[in-house]
Coordinates of C-alpha atoms and ligand atoms in Angstrom, one line a residue:
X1 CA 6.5 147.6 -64.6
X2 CA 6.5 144.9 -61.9
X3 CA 3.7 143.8 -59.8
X4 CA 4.4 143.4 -56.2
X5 CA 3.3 140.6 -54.5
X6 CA 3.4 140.1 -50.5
X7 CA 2.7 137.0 -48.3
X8 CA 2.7 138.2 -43.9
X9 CA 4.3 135.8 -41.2
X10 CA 3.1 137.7 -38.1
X11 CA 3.7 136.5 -34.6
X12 CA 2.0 138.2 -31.6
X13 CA 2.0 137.1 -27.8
X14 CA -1.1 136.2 -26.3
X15 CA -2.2 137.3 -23.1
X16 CA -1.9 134.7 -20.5
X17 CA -1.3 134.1 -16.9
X18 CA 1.2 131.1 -17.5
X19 CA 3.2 129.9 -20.3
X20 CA 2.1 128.3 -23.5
X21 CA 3.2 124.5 -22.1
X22 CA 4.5 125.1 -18.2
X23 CA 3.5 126.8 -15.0
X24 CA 5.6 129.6 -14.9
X25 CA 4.7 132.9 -15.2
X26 CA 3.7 134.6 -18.5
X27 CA 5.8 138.2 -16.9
X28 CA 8.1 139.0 -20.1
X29 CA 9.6 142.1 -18.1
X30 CA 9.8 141.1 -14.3
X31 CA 13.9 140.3 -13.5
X32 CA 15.6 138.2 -16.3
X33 CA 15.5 134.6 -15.8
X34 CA 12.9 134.9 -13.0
X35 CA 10.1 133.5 -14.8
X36 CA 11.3 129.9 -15.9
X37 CA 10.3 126.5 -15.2
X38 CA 12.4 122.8 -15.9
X39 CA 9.6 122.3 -18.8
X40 CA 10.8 126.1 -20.7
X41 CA 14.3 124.5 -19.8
X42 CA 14.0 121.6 -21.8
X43 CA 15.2 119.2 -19.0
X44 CA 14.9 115.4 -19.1
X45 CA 11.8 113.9 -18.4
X46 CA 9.8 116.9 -18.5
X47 CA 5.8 116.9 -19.4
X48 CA 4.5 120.3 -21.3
X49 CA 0.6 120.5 -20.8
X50 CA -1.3 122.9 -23.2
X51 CA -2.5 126.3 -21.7
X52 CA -6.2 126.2 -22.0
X53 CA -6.2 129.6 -21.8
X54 CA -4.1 130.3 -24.6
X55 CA -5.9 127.6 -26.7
X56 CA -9.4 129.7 -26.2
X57 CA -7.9 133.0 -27.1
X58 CA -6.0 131.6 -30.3
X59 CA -9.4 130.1 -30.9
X60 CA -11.2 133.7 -30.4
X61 CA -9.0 135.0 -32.9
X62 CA -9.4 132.3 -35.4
X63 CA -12.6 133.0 -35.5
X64 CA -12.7 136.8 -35.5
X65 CA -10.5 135.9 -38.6
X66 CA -12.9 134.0 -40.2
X67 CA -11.0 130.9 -39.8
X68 CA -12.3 127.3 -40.1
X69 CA -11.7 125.7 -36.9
X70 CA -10.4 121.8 -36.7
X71 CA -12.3 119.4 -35.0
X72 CA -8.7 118.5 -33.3
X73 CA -5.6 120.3 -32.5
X74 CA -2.3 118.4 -32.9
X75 CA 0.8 120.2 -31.8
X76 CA 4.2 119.3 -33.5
X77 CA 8.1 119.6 -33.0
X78 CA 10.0 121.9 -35.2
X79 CA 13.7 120.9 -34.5
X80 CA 16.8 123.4 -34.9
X81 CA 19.6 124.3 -32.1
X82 CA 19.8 128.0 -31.5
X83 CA 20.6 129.6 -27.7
X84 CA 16.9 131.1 -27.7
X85 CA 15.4 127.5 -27.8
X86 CA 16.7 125.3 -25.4
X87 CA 14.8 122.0 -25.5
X88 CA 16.3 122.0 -29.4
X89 CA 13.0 122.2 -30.9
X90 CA 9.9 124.6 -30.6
X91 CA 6.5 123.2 -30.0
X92 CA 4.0 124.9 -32.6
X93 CA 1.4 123.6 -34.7
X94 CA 2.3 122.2 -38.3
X95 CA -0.9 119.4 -39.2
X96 CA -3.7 120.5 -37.8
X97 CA -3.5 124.6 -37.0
X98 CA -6.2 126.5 -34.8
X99 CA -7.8 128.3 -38.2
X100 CA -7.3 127.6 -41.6
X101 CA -9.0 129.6 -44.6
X102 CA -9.5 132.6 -43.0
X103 CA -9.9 136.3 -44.0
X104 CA -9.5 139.8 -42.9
X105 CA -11.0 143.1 -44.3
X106 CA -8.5 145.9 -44.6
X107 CA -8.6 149.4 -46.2
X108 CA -6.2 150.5 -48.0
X109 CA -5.7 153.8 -50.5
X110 CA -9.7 154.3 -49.9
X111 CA -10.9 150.7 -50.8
X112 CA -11.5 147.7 -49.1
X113 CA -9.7 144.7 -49.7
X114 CA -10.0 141.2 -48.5
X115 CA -6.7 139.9 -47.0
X116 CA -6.8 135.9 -46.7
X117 CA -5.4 133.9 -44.2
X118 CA -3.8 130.8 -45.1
X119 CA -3.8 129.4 -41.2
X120 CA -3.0 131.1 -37.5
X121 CA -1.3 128.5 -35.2
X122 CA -0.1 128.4 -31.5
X123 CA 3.4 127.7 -30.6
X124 CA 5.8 129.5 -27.9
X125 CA 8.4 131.9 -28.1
X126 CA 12.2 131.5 -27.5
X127 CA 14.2 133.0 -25.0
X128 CA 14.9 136.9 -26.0
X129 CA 18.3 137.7 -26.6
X130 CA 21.0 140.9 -25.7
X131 CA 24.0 141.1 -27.8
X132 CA 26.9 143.0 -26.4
X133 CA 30.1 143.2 -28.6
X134 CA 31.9 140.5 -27.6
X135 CA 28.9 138.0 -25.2
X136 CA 25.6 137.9 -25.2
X137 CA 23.3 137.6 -22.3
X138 CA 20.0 135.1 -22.6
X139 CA 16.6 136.1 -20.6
X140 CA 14.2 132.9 -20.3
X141 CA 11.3 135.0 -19.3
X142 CA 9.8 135.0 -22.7
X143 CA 10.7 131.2 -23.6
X144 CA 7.9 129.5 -24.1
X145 CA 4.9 132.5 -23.8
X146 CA 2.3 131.6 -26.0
X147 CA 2.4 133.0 -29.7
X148 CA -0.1 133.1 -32.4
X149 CA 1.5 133.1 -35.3
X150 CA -0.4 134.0 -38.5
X151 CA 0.2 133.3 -42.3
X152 CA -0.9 135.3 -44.8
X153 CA -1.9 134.0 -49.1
X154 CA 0.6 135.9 -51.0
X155 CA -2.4 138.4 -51.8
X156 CA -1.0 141.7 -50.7
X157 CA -0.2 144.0 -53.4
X158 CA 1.2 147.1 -51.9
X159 CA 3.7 148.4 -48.6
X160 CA 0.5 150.3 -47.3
X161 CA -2.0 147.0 -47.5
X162 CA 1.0 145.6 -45.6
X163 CA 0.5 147.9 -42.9
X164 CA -3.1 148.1 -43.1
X165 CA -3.5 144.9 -42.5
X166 CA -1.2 144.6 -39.5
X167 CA -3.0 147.3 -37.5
X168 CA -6.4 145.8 -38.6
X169 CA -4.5 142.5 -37.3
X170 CA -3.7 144.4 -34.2
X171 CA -7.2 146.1 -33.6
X172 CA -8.4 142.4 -33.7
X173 CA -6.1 141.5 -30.5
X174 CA -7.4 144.2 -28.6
X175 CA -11.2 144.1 -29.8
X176 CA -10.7 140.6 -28.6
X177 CA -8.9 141.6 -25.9
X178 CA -6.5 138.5 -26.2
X179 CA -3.0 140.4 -26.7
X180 CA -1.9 143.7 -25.8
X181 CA 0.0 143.2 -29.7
X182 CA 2.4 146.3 -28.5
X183 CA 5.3 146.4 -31.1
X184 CA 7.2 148.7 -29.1
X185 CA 7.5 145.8 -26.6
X186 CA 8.6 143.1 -29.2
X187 CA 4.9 141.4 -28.5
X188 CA 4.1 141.7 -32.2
X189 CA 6.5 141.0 -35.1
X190 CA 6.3 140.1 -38.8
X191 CA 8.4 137.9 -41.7
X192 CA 7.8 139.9 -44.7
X193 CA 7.9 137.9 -48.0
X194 CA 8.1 139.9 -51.0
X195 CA 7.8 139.1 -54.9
X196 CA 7.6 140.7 -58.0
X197 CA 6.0 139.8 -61.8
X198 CA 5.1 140.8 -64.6
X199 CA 1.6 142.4 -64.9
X200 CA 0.5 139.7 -67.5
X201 CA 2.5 136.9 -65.4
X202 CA 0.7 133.7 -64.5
X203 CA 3.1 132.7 -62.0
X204 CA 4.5 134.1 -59.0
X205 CA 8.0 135.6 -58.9
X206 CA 10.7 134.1 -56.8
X207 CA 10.1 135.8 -53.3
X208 CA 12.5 136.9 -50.5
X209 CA 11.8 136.4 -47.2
X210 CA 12.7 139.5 -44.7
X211 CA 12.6 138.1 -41.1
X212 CA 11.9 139.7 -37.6
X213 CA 10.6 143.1 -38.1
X214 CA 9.0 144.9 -35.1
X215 CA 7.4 148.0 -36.1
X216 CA 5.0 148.4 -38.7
X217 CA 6.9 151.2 -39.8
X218 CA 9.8 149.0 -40.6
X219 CA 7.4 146.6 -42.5
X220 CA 6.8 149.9 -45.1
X221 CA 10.2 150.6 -45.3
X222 CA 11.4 147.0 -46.2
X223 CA 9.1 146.4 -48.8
X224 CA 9.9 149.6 -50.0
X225 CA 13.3 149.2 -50.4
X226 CA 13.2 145.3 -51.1
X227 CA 10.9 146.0 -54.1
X228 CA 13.3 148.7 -55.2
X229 CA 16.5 146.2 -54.8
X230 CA 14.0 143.5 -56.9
X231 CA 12.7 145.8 -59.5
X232 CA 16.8 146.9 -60.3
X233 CA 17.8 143.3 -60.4
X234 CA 15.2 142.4 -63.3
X235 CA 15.7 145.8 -65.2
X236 CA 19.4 144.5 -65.1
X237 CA 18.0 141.3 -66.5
X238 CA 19.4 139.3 -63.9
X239 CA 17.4 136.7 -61.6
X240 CA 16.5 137.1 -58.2
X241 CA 17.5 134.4 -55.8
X242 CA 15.1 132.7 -53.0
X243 CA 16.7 133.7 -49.8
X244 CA 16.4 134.9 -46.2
X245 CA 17.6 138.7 -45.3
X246 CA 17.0 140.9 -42.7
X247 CA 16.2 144.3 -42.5
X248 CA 18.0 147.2 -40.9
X249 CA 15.7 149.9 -40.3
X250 CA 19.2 152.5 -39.5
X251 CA 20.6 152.3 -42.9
X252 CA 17.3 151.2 -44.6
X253 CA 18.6 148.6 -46.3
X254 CA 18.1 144.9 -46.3
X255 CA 21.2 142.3 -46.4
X256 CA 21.2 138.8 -47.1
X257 CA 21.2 136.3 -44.1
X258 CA 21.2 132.4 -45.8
X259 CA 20.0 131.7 -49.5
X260 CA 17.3 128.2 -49.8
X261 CA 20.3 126.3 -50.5
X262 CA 21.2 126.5 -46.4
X263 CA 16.9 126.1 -46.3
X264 CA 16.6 124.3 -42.1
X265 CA 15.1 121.2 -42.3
X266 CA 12.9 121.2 -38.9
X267 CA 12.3 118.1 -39.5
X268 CA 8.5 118.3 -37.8
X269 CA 6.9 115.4 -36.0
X270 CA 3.7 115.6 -33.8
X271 CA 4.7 115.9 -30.2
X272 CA 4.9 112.6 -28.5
X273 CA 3.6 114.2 -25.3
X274 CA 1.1 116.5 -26.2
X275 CA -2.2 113.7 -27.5
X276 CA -4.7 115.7 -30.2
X277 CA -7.1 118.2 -28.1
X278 CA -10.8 117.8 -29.3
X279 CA -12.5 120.8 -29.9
X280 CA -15.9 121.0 -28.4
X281 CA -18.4 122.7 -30.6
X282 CA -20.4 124.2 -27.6
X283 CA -17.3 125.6 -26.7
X284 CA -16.4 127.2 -29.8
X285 CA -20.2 128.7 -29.5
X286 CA -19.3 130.2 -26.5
X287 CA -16.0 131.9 -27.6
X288 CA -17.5 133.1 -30.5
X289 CA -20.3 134.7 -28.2
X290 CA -17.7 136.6 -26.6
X291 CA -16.2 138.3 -29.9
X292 CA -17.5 142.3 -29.9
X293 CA -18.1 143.7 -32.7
X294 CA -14.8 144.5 -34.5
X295 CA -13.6 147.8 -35.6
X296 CA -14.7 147.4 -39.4
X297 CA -18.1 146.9 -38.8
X298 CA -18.0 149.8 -36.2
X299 CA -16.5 152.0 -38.8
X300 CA -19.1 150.5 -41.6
X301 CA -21.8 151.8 -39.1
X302 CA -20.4 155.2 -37.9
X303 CA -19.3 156.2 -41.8
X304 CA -22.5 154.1 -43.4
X305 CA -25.7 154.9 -40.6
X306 CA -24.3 157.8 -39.1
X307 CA -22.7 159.8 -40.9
X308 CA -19.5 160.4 -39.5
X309 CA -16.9 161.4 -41.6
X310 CA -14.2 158.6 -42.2
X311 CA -11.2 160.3 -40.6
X312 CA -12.9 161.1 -37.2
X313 CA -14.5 157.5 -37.8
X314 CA -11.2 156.0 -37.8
X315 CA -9.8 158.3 -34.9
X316 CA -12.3 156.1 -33.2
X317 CA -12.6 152.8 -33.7
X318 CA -8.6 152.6 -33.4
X319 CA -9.1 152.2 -29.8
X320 CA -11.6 150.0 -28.8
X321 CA -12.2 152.1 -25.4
X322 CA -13.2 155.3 -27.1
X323 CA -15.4 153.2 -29.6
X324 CA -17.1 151.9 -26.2
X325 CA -17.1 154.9 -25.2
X326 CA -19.1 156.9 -28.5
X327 CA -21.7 153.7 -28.5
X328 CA -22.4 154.6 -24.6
X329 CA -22.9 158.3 -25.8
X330 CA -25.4 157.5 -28.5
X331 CA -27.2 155.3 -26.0
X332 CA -27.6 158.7 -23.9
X333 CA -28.1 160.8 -26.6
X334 CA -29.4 160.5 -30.2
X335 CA -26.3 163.2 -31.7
X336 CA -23.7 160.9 -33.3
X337 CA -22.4 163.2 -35.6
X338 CA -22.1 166.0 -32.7
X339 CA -20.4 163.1 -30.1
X340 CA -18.0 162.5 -32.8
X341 CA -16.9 165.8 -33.1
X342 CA -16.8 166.7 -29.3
X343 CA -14.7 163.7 -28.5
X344 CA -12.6 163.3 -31.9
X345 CA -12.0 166.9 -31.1
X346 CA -11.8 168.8 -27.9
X347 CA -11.7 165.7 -26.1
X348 CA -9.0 163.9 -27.9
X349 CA -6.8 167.2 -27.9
X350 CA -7.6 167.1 -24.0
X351 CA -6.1 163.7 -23.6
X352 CA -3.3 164.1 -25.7
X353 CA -1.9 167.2 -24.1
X354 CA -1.0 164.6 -21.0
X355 CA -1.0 161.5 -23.3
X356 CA -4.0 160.3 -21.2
X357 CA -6.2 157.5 -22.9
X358 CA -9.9 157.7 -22.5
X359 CA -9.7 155.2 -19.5
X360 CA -7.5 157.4 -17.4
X361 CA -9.7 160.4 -17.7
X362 CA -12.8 161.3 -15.2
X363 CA -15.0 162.3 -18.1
X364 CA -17.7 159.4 -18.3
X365 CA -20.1 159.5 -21.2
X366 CA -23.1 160.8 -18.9
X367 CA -21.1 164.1 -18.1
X368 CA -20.1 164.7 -22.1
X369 CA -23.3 164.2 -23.4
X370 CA -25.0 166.4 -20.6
X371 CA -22.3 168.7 -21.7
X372 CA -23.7 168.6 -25.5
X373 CA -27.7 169.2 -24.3
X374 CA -26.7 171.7 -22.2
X375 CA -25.7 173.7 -25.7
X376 CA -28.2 172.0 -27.6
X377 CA -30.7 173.6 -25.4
X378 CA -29.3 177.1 -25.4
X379 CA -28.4 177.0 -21.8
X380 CA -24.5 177.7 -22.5
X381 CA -23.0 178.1 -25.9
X382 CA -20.8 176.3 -28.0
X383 CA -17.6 178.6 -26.5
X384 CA -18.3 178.3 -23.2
X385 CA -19.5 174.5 -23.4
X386 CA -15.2 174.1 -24.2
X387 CA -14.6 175.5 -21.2
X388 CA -17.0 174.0 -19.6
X389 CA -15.4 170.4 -20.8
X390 CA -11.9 171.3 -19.6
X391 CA -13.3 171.6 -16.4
X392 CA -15.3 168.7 -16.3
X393 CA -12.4 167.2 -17.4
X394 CA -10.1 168.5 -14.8
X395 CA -12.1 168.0 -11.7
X396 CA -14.9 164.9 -12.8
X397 CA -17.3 167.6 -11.6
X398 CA -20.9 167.4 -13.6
X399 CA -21.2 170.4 -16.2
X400 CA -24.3 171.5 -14.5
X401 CA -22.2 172.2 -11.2
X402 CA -19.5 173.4 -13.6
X403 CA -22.0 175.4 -15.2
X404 CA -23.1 177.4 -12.3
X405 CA -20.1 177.2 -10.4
X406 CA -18.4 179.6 -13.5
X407 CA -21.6 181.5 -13.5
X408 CA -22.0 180.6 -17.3
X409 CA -25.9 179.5 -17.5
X410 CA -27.0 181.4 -20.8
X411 CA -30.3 183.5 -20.8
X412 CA -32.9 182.0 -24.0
X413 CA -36.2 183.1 -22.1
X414 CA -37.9 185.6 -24.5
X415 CA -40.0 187.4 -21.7
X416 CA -36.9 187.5 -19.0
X417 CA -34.7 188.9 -22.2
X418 CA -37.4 191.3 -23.3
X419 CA -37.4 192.7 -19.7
X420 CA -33.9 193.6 -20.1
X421 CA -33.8 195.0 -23.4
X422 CA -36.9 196.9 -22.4
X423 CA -35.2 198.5 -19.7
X424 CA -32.3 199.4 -21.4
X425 CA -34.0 200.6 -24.6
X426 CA -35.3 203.0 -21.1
X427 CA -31.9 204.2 -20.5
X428 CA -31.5 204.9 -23.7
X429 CA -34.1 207.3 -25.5
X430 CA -31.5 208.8 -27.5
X431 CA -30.2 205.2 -29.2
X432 CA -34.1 204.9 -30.2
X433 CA -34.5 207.7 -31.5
X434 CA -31.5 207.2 -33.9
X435 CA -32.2 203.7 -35.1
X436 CA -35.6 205.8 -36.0
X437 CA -33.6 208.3 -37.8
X438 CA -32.0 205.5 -39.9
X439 CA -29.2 205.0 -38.1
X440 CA -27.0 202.1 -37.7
X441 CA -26.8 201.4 -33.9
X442 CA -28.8 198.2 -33.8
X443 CA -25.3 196.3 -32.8
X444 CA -24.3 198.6 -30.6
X445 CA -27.7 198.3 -28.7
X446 CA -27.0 194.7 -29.2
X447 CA -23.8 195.1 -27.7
X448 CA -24.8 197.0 -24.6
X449 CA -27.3 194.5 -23.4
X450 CA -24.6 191.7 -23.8
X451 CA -22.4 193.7 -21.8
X452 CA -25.2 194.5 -19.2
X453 CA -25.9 190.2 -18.8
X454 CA -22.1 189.8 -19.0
X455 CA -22.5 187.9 -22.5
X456 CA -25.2 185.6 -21.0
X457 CA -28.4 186.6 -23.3
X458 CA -28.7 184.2 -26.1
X459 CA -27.9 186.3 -29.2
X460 CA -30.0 184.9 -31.7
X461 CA -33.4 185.6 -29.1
X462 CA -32.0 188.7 -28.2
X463 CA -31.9 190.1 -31.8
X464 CA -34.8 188.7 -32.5
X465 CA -36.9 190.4 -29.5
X466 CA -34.8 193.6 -29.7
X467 CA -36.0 194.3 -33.3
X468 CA -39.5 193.4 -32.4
X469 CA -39.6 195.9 -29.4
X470 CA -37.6 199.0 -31.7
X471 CA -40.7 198.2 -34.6
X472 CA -43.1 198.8 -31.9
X473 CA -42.0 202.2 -30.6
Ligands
ADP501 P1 7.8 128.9 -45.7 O1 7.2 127.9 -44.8 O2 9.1 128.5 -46.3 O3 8.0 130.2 -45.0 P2 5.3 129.3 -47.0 O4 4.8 128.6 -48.3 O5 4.6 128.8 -45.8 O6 6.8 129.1 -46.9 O7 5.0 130.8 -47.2 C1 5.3 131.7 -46.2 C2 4.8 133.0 -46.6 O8 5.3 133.4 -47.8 C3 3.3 133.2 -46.7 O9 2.9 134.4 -46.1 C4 3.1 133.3 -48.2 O10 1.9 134.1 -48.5 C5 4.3 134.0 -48.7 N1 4.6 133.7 -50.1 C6 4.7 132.5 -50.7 N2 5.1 132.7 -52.0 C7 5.3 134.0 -52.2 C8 5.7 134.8 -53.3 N3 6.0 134.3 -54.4 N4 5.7 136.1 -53.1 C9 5.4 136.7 -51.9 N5 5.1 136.0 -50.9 C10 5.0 134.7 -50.9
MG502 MG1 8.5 131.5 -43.3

């Protein structure tokens, strides 16, 4: 048996008004070739100028990774041709990276593993490409948006850490709130680099790099099938070679694109134009301030302090909105446990029916936790508190004006439910005379003074005062 090993390289745009290095506009999806400027162009004479913007928010998530954060920034050349790049090099960061020696927590098959960083750096992104059969068309939107890229240690051990730690990787973009990290819209892509050894092996095994994958799904599936291709290979006592291959996610297989021996030298040099950048402490200070707190340690709290089971947990500290959401709840009511289950449950299968996300919906944490004392205090119950919700949900309206609107307010008090059941009991000499007799009809009484409130009496009271007032005749 073979030990898989796994190193991520995992690129993700940030969000930005302008590009990494020019003026134009960071607007991937506006009209191709609308959003370009002579410095994404490469032209003669041109001067890039670092986007302070994008510097902060690669900074952010350096330090929400735990990075170590240089005193300077240098920026550096990496020089290939390729249509996609135009100037003939990209300008990324090769000495002295934006975090180094970082680490992310992750869980993974119900245990938490630390997932180190090597380094995250900020470079741009090339132009995107469209291949028809015989052309293909170039869109210089996305040439030179900003781009974090970040590097993994060769520390993963399994396909589901690999994904793991991409959507805690994505969580950490939108906790941050400095990338919308949406795979279905190419803004977040991984290199997978896979390995195998022996268990009792002090070495790594030679590892195969699987570029450009864009859903997380298709990260799974390539280590999957590369450690399948890798574990046949050394059963057949043959050797695997270092080399570059891609993935297709259609046939699930991956193919071979260029072995080391065709290895790119970039050679990298710091950018002539672009000086060192000084990284103010105070400034770091600041961004740090800014960082919320992440997902894990919401989940540590809600699993840990209270009490929530780990799948509804999960359900919501994936988005960062609901999370916000639950904390503004507890502030409004001490029920965590009952929150959680209103809004991992009836709520959540609420906004899903119309693929709504918390944000678009008019319930506000005021009206669901009004909702919860409402049946907390006996006023409605639990059934009619989900109706109640859909309403609220529908029309924004309060559940107190829901409540009375749909005639729903419960009856709990003792003396107004004795005077019912007193005058029923009335009506109803004969019915008292067999529950004397040893009958059974203490449901059906039950039953009949439900049906005379129209299912408004609280039950438990009404039991409760009903065989009191039977005892006493
Ligand atoms: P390169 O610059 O050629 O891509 P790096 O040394 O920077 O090479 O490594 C890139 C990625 O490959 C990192 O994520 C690293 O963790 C991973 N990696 C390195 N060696 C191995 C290995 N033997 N098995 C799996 N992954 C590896
Ligand atoms: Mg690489």
């Amino acid at each position: 048996m073979y030990k898989t090993v796994i190193g991520l390289e995992v690129h993700c745009e940030l969000k930005s008004n302008s590009k990494n290095f020019s003026s134009a506009r960071n607007g991937f999806s506006d009209i191709p070739n609308s959003n370009v400027s002579v410095v994404d162009m490469g032209m003669p004479g041109i001067l890039p100028v670092v986007n302070k913007g994008a510097v902060r928010n690669s900074i952010k998530m350096a330090l929400a990774m735990n990075c170590n954060i240089p005193e300077y920034l240098t920026f550096e050349r990496k020089n290939y041709f390729y249509p996609d790049l135009p100037k003939g090099y990209q300008i990324t960061q090769f000495k002295h990276p934006i975090g180094t020696d970082g680490y992310v927590n992750v869980f993974a098959n119900g245990e938490e593993k630390k997932i180190l960083i090597h380094d995250t750096h900020l470079e741009e992104d090339t132009a995107s490409m469209d291949h028809y059969n015989d052309y293909s068309l170039l869109d210089y939107n996305r040439c030179g948006v900003p781009l974090l890229e970040t590097v993994t240690e060769p520390c993963i051990n399994s396909a589901d850490e690999a994904v793991a730690f991409l959507e805690s990787l994505r969580s950490i973009f939108l906790y941050t709130d400095t990338s919308y990290a949406r795979s279905d819209k190419g803004q977040i892509r991984c290199d997978v680099n896979v390995s195998l050894m022996k268990e009792d092996a002090t070495e790594l095994g030679t590892r195969v790099e699987i570029k450009n994958i864009n859903s997380f799904s298709g990260v799974k599936e390539a280590i999957l099938c590369e450690v399948a291709r890798q574990t046949e290979i050394l059963n057949n006592g043959e050797v695997i070679l270092q080399e570059t291959r891609r993935y297709d996610e259609g046939l699930n297989q991956t193919f071979t694109m260029r072995s080391k021996e065709d290895a790119i030298d970039y050679r990298y040099f710091t950018d002539p134009n672009l000086p060192p950048i000084k990284i103010d402490n105070e400034w770091v200070k600041e961004i740090k301030n800014e960082i919320p707190k992440l997902h894990n340690e919401r989940f540590k709290i809600y699993t840990k302090e209270y009490n929530v089971n780990e799948k509804d947990a999960y359900t919501i500290v994936r988005d960062k909105n609901v999370s916000d959401f639950y904390e503004e709840c507890i502030m409004l009511l001490n029920e965590p446990v009952l929150i959680s289950n209103w809004l991992t449950g009836d709520v959540m299968k609420y906004l899903n029916k119309d693929s709504l996300t918390i944000m678009d919906s008019k319930l506000t944490p005021k009206m669901l936790t009004d909702l919860i004392k409402m049946i907390k205090d006996g006023k409605i119950n639990g059934k009619q508190g989900k109706e109640v919700l859909e309403k609220m949900m529908d029309t924004g309206k309060d559940a107190n004006v829901i409540v009375s609107e749909l005639g729903l307010t419960q009856i709990s008090n003792e003396d107004e439910i004795r005077e019912i059941i007193l005058s029923i009991l009335e009506k109803n000499k004969n019915l008292v005379d067999d529950y004397k007799n040893g009958k059974n009809v203490f449901g059906y009484i039950v039953g009949l003074i439900m049906k005379s409130t129209g299912g408004k009496t609280n039950p438990v009271i009404t039991s409760k005062v009903l065989r009191e007032e039977l005892e006493k005749l």
